[in-house]
Coordinates of C-alpha atoms in Angstrom, one line a residue:
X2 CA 6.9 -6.8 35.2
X3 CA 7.4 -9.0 31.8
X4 CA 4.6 -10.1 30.1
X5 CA 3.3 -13.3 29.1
X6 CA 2.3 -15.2 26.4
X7 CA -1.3 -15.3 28.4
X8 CA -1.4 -11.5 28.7
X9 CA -0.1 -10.5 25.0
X10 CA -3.3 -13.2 23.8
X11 CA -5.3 -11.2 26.2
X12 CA -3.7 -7.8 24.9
X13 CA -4.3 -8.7 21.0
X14 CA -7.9 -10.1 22.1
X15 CA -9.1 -6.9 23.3
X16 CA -7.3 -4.7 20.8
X17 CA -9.4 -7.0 18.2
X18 CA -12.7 -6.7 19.5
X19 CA -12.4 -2.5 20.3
X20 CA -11.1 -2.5 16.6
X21 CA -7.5 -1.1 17.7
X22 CA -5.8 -2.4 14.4
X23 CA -3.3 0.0 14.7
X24 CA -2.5 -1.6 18.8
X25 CA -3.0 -5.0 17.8
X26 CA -0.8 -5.0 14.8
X27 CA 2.0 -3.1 17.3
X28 CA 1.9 -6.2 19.1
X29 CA 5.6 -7.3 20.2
X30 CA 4.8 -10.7 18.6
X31 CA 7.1 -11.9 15.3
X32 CA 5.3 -14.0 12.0
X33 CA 7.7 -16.8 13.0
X34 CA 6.6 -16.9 17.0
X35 CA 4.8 -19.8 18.1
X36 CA 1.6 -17.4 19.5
X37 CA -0.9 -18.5 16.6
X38 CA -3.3 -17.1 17.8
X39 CA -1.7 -13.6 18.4
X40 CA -0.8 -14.1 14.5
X41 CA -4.3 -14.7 13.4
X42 CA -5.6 -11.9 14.4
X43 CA -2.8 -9.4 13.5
X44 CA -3.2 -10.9 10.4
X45 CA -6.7 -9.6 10.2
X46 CA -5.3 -6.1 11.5
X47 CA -3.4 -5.5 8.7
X48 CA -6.2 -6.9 6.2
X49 CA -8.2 -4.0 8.3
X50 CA -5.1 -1.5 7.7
X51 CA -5.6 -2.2 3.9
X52 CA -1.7 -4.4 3.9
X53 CA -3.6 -7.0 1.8
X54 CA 0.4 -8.8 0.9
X55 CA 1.4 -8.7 4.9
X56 CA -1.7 -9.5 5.9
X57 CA -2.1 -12.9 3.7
X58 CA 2.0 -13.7 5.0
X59 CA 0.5 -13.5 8.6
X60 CA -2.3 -15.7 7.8
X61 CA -0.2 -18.2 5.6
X62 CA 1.6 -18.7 9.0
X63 CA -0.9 -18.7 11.3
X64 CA -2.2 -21.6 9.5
X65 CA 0.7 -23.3 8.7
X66 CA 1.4 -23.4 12.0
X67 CA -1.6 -25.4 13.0
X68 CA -4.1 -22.6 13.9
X69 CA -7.6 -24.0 13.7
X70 CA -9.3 -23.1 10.2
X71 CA -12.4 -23.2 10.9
X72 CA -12.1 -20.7 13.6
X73 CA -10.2 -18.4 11.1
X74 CA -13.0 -18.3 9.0
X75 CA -15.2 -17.0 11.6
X76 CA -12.6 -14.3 12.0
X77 CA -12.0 -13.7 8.4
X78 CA -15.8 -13.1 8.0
X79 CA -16.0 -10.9 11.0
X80 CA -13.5 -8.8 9.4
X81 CA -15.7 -8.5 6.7
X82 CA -18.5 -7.6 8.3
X83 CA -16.6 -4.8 9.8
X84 CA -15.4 -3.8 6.5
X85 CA -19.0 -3.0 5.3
X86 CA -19.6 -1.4 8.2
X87 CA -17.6 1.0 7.6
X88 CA -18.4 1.5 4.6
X89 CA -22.1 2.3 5.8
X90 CA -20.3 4.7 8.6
X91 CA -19.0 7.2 5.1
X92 CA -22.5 6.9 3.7
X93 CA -23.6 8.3 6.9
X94 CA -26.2 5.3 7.6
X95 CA -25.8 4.9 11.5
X96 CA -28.6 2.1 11.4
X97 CA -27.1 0.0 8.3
X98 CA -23.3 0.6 9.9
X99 CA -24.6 -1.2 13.6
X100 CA -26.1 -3.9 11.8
X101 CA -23.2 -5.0 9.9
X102 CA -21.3 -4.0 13.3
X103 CA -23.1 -6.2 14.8
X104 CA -22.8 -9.1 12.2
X105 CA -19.0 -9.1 12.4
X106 CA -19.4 -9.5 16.5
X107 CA -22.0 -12.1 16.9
X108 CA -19.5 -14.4 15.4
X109 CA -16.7 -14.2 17.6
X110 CA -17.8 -13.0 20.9
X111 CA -21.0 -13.6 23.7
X112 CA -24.6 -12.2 23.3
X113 CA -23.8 -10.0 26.4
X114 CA -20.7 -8.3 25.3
X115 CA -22.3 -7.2 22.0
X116 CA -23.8 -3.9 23.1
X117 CA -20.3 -2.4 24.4
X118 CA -18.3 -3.5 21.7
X119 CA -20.5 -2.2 18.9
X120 CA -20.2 1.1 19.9
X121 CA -16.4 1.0 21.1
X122 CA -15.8 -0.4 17.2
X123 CA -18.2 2.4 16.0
X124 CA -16.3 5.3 18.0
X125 CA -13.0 3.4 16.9
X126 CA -14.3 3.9 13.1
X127 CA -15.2 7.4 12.9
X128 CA -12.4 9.0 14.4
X129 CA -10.5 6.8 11.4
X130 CA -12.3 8.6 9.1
X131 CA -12.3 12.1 10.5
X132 CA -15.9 12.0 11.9
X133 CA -14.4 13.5 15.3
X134 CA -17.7 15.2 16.5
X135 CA -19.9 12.1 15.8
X136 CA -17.4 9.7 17.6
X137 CA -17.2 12.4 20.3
X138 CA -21.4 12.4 21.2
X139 CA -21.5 8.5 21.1
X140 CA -18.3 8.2 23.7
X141 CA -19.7 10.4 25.9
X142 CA -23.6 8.4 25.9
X143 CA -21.0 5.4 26.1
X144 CA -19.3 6.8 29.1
X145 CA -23.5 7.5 30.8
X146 CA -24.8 4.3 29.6
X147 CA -22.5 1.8 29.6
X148 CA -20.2 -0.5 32.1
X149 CA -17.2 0.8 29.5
X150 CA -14.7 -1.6 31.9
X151 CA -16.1 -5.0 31.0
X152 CA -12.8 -7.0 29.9
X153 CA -13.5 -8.6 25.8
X154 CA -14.0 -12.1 25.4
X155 CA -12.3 -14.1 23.2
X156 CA -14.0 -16.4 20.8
X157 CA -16.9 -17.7 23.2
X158 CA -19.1 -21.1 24.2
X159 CA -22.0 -19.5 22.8
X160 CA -21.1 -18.7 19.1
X161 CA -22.8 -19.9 16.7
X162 CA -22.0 -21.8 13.1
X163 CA -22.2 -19.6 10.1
X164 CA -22.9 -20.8 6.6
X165 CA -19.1 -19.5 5.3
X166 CA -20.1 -19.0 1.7
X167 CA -23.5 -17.9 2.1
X168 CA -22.2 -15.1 4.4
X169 CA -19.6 -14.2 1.4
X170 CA -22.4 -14.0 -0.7
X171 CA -24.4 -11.6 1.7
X172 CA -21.3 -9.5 1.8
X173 CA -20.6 -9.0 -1.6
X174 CA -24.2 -8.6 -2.3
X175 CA -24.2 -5.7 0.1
X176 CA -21.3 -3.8 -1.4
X177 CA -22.9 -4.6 -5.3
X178 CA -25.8 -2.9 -4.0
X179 CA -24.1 0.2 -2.0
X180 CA -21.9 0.7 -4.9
X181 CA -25.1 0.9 -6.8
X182 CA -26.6 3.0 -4.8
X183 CA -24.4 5.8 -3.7
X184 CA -23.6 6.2 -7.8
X185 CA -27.2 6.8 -8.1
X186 CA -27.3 8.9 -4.8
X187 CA -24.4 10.8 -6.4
X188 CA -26.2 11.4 -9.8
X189 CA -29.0 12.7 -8.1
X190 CA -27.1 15.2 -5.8
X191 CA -24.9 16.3 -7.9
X192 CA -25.9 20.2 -8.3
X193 CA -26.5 20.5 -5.6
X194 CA -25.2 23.5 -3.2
X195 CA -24.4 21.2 -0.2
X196 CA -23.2 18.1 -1.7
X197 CA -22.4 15.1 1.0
X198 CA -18.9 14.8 0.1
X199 CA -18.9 11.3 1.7
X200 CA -21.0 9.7 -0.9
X201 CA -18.3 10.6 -3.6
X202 CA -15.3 9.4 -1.5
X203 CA -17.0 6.1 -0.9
X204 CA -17.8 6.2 -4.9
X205 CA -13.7 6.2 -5.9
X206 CA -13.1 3.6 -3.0
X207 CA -15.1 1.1 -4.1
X208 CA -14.3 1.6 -8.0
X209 CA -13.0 -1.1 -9.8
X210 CA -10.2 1.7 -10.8
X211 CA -10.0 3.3 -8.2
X212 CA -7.6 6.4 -9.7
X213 CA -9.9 6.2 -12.8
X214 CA -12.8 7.7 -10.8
X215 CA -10.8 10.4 -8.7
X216 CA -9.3 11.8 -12.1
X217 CA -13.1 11.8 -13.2
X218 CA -13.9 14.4 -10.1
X219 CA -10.8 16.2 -9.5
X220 CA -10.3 16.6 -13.0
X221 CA -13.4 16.7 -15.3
X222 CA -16.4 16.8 -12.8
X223 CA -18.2 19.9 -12.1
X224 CA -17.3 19.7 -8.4
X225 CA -16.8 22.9 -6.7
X226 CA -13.2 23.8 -5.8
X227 CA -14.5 23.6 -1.8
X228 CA -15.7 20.1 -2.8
X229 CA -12.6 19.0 -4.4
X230 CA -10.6 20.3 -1.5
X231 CA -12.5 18.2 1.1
X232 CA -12.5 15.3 -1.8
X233 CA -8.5 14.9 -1.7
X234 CA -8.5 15.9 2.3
X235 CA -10.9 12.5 2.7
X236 CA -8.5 10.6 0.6
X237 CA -5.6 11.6 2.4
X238 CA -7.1 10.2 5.4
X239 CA -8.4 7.2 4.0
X240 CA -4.6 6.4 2.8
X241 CA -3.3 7.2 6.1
X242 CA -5.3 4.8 7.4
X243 CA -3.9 2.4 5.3
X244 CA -0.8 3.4 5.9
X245 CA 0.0 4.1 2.0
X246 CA 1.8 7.1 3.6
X247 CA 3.0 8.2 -0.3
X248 CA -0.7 8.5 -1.5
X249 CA -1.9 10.5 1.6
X250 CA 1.0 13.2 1.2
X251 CA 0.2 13.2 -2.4
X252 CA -3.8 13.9 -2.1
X253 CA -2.6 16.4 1.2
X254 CA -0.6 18.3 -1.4
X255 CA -2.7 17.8 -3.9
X256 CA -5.9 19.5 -2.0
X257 CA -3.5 22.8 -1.8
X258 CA -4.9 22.9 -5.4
X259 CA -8.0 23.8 -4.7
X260 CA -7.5 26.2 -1.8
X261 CA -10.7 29.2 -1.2
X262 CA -10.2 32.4 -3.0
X263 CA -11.7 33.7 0.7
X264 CA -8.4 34.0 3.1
X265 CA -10.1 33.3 6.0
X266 CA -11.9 30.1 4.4
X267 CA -7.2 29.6 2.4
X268 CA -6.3 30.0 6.3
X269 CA -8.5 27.4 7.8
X270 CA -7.9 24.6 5.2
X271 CA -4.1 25.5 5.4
X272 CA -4.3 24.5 8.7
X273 CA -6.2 21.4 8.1
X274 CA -3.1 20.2 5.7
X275 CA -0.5 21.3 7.7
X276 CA -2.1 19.4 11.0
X277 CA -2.4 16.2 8.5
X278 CA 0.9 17.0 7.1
X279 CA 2.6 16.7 10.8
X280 CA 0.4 13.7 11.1
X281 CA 2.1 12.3 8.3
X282 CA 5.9 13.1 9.6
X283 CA 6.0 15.5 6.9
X284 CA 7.6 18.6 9.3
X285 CA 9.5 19.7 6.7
X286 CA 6.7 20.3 4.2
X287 CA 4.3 21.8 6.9
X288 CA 6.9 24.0 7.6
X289 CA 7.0 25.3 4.3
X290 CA 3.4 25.8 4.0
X291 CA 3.0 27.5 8.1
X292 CA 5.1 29.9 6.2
X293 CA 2.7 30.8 4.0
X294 CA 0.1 32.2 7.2
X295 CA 2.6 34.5 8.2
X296 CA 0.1 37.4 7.8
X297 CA -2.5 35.6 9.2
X298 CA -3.5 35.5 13.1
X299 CA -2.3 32.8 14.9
X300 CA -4.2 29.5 15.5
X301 CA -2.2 26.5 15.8
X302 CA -2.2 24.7 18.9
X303 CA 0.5 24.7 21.2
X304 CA 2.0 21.1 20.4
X305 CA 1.6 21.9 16.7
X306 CA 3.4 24.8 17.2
X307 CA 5.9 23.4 19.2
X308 CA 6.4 20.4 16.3
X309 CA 7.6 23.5 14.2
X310 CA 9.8 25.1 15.5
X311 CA 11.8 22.0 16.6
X312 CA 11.6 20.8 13.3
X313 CA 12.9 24.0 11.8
X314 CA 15.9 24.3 14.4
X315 CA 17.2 20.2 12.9
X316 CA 16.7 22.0 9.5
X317 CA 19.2 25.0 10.6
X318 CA 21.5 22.4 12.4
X319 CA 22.1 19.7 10.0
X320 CA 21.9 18.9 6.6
X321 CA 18.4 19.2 4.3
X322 CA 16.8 15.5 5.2
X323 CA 15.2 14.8 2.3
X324 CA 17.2 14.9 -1.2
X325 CA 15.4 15.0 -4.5
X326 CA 15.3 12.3 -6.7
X327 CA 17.9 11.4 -10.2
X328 CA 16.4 13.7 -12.4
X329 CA 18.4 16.7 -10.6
X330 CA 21.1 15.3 -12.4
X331 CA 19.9 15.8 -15.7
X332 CA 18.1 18.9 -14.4
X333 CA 21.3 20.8 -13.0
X334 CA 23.6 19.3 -16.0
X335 CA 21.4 21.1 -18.9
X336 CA 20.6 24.4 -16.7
X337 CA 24.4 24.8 -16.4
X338 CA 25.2 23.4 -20.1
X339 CA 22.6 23.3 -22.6
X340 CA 23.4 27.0 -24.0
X341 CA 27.3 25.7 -24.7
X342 CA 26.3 22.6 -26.0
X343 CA 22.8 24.1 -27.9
X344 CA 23.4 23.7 -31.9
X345 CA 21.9 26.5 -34.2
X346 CA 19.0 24.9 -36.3
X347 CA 18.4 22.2 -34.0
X348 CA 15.5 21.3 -32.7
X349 CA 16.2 19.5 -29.3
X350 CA 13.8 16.9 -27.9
X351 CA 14.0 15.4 -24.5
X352 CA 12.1 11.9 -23.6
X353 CA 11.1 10.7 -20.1
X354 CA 10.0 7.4 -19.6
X355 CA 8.3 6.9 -16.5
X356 CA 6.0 10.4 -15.8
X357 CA 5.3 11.1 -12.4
X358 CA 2.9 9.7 -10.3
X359 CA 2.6 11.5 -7.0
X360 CA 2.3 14.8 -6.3
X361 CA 5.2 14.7 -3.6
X362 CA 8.5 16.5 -2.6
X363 CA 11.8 15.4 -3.9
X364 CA 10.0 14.1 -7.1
X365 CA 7.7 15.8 -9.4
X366 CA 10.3 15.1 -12.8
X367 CA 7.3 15.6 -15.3
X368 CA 6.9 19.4 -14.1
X369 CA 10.3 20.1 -13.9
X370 CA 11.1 18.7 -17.4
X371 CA 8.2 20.5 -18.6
X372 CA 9.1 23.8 -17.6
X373 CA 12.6 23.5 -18.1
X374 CA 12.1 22.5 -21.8
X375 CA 9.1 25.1 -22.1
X376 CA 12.0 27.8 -21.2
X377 CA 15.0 26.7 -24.1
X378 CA 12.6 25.9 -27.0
X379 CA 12.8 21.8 -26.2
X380 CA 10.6 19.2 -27.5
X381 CA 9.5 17.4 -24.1
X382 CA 7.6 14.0 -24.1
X383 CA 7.1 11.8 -20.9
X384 CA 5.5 7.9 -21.6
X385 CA 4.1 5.8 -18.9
X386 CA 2.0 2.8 -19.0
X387 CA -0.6 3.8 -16.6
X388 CA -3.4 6.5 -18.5
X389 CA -3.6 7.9 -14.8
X390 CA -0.5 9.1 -14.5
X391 CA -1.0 10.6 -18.8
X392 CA -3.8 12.3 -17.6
X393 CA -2.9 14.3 -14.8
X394 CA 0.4 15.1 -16.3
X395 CA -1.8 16.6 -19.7
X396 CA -3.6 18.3 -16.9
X397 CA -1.0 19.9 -15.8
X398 CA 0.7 21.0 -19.1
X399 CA -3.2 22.4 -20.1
X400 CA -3.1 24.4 -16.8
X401 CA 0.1 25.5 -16.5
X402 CA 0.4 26.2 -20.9
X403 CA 3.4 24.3 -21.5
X404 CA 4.5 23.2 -24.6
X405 CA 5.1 19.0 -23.7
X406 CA 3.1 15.9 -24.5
X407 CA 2.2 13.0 -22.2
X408 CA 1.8 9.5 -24.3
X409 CA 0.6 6.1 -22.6
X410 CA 2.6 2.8 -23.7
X411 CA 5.4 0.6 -22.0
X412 CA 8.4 3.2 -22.5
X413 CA 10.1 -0.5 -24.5
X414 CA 7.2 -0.3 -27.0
X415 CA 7.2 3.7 -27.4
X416 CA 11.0 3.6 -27.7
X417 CA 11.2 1.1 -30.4
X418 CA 9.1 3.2 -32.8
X419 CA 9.8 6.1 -32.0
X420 CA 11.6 7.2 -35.7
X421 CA 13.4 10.4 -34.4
X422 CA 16.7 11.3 -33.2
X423 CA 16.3 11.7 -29.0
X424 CA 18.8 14.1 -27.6
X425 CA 18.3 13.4 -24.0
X426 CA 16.6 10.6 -22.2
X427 CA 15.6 10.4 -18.1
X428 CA 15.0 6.5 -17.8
X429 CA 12.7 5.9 -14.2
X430 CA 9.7 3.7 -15.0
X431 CA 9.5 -0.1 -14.0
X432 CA 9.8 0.2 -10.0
X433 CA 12.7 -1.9 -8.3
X434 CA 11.5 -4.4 -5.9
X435 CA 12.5 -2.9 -2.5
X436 CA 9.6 -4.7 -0.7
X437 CA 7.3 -1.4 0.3
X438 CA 5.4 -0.9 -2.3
X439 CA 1.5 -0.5 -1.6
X440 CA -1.3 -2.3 -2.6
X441 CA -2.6 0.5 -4.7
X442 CA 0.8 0.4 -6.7
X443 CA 1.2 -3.2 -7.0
X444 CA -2.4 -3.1 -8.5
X445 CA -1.5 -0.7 -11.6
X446 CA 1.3 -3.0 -12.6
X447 CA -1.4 -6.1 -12.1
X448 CA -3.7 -3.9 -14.5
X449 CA -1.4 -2.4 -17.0
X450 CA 1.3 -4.9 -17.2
X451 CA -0.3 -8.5 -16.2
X452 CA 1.7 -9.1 -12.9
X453 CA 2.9 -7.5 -9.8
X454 CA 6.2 -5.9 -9.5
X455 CA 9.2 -7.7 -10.4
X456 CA 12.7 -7.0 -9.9
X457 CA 13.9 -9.4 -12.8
X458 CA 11.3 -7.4 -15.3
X459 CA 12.8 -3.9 -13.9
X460 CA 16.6 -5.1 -15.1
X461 CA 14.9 -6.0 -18.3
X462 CA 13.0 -3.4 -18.8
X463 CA 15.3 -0.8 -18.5
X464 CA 18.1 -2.5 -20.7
X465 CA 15.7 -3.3 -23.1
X466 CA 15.3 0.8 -23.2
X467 CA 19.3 1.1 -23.2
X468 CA 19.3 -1.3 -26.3
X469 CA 17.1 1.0 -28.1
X470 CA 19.2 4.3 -27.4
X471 CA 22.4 2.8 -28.6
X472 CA 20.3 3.7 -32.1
X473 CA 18.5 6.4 -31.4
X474 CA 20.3 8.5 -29.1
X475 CA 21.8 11.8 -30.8
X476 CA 25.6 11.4 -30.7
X477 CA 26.1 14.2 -27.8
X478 CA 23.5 12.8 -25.9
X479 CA 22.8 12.0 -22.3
X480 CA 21.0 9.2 -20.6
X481 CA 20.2 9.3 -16.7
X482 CA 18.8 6.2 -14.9
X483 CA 17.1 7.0 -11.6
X484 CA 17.0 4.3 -8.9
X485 CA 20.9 3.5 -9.8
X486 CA 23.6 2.6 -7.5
X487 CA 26.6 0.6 -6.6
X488 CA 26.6 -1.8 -3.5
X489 CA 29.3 -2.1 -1.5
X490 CA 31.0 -4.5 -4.2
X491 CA 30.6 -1.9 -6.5
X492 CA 27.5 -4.1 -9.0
X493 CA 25.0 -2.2 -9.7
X494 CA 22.0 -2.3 -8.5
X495 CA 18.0 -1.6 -9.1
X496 CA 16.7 -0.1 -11.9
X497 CA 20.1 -0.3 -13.7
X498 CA 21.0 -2.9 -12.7
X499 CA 21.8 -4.6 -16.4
X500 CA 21.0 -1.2 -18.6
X501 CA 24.5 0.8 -16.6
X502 CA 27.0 -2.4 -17.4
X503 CA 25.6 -2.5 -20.9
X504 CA 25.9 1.2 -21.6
X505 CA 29.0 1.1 -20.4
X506 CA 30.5 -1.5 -22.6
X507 CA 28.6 0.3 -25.6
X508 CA 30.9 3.3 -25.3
X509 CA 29.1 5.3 -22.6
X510 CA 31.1 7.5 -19.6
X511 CA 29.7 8.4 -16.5
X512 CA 29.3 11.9 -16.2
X513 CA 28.3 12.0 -12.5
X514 CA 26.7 9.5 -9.9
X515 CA 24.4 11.3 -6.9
X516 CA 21.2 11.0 -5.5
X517 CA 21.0 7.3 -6.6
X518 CA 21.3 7.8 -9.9
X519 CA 24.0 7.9 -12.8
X520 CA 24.1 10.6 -15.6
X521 CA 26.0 9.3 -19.0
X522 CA 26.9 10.0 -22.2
X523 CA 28.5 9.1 -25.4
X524 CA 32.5 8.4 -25.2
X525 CA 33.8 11.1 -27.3

């Protein structure tokens, strides 16, 4: 039977008040359809599923297209309500989470309908953030105490007026003072044996820097390895929810870090990443680690299981899925030539601008480069703009006793003074504008550089870099721009999109193109 426009309102209405973002959003119902209010609220979904840009598109055009503002206000501060919530669901304050719960309903839906909602939203929540035997005890009271069939209504006769900016007020006042709080809380509890991990997640969240604070306790806290495990497994989570799907592998992998010495304590968390590994789509990395439990007795679930083995048959019958990115060229090219090319008396010095970010396959450059020059003798250096991304690369140099350097500047600025002769260069910082980039990203460049990211400023950027090297670049040298291409009319495209042209008019050859990415030299 086809649906209606009728139905789908009724569909996105329910989904809203339950707090089914993910359903709601899911919704068969385009930004350019007529359904406003359908587009109202999945606007607020994907505010709720942390898509902050897609989420202020939807609303542009649910207003634009003559949906009533004063009713979106209601709904905007709703979502906010919900938001603190939430945040009081992590802190594990059940009686500050309802209230705010209950906030965000009164001013959208009747007096009657408040009860069932509250604690559909509050199950809804916790299995969000992993609080599965918590959501499962209230469902079941739910399921005794409750009519759990009533249909949602829809913005009712008997809201009432709220005053919009005192309510903003309120809000933030609340988060100023949970922020305030759970840093205290967390001071307080710090040595202690049973920490509540929940109060330090919620700490990083609500950071103004948000990567600032989780370097502070994955990197120089005195958190127990257990604690930092269950740290980066709560992030993962909270990024999946968001659907930042990079930043949720990167903290899964990143957890395997700080695995138990114990192996039946290294077998259970294993299991715990691969499950939120599959969640993630990531077969071919739970694969790899599923491999690892060999010796261990079997405990995956049958559909888990099942995922597997499928998974690793499409590995055997086709090609490897994933590729790694450009700096294989460079990578492979040196492995295979570096001891023909390698001059007696010469110390060789290899730069990377752009040092890696997430802790993901098919990328890692920084550790590769690091290793790689560790094992001939070379001089390795990797620039990036964001102090994250220096720290956690020095990190890993520290722990891993490799002989490299990670600098913060614009890679432009650090190449125009640096005063020595570079032999080999692996040019992948300013991102391309491919339109999938998450908040959390867009907000470094909106820290570091001033604005979000722009595709202009990535051509610039990286030619800018090119102009440099026509100086500084040793004449056997070798330059490789990741994020390179040709289109179908053979320009190029994304990061090199002006830097390749220019080299190549400058008396550079092409050495080999893969992977997205060109490898070049000096014409001989």
């Amino acid at each position: 039977m086809e649906t209606t426009g009728t139905d789908m309102l009724q569909y996105a209405i329910s989904y809203w008040e339950v707090a089914d973002w993910e359903n709601l959003y899911s919704l068969p119902i385009k930004i350019d359809s007529s359904e406003t209010q359908i587009i109202a609220l999945k606007a607020i979904a994907l505010y709720q599923l942390g898509q902050l840009d897609l989420g202020r598109q939807w609303a542009k055009k649910a207003l634009d297209n003559g949906f009533d503002k004063h009713v979106f206000g209601k709904v905007l501060l709703s979502s906010l309500y919900h938001t603190v919530g939430k945040a009081f669901l992590v802190l594990n304050k059940q009686e500050k989470s309802t209230s705010n719960f209950k906030l965000a309903c009164e001013l959208t839906v009747s007096q009657e309908k408040i009860g069932t909602l509250l604690e559909f939203r509050t199950i809804k929540e916790m299995i969000r953030l992993n609080m599965l035997n918590r959501s499962i005890n209230l469902l079941e009271d739910l399921i005794i105490s409750k009519n759990s069939e009533k249909t949602p209504s829809y913005i009712s006769s008997q809201q009432f007026e709220q005053n919009a900016h005192k309510a903003i007020l309120d809000i933030r006042e609340e988060l100023r003072n949970l922020k305030y709080n759970t840093s205290i809380n967390h001071k307080n509890s710090i040595d202690k044996d049973n920490r509540d991990i929940s109060n330090v997640v919620l700490t990083c969240l609500t950071a103004d820097d948000f990567l600032l604070e989780v370097d502070k306790y994955l990197l120089g806290s005195t958190l127990s390895h257990s604690d930092k495990f269950n740290l980066c497994l709560h992030l993962a989570l909270e990024m999946k929810s968001r659907n930042d799907l990079m930043m949720a592998q990167h903290f899964a992998n990143t957890a395997l870090e700080f695995l138990s010495e114990i192996p039946k304590k290294e077998y259970d968390q294993k299991i715990e990443i691969i499950s939120l590994l599959l969640s993630l789509g990531r077969e071919l990395e739970a694969i790899g680690l599923a491999l690892s439990l060999i010796n261990y007795r079997k405990k995956l679930d049958d559909e888990q299981e099942k995922k597997l083995l499928s998974s690793a048959k499409n590995i055997i019958l086709k090609k490897q899925e994933s590729k790694v990115h450009g700096h294989d060229l460079l990578l492979k090219y040196l492995e295979q030539n570096f001891s023909q090319i390698k001059q007696e008396n010469k110390k060789y010095v290899l730069i990377e601008i752009g040092t890696t970010r997430e802790n993901v396959s098919g990328q890692g450059s920084t550790g590769i480069f690091a290793k790689l020059c560790h094992t001939h003798d070379i001089d390795f250096i990797t620039v990036d703009m964001d102090e994250h991304n220096t720290r956690t690369a020095n990190d890993y140099f520290s722990k891993h006793k490799l002989r490299a350097k990670a600098l913060t500047s614009k890679g432009e600025d650090f190449l125009a003074n640096y005063e020595q002769e570079i032999d080999f260069i692996f040019l992948d910082a300013y991102d391309f504008d491919h339109g999938g980039h998450s908040e959390l990203r867009q907000s470094r460049y909106q820290k570091f550089l001033g604005s979000r990211i722009d595709e202009i400023a990535c051509h610039e950027m990286h030619l800018i870099c090119a102009r440099h090297l026509l100086t500084k670049l040793a004449p056997d040298g070798l330059i490789c721009l990741d994020d390179t291409w040709q289109d179908d009319q053979k320009n190029w495209v994304a990061k090199g999109t002006l830097a390749t042209p220019f080299l190549l008019q400058n008396g550079f050859s092409i050495i080999e193109q893969r992977n997205r990415a060109v490898l070049l030299k000096r014409n001989a």
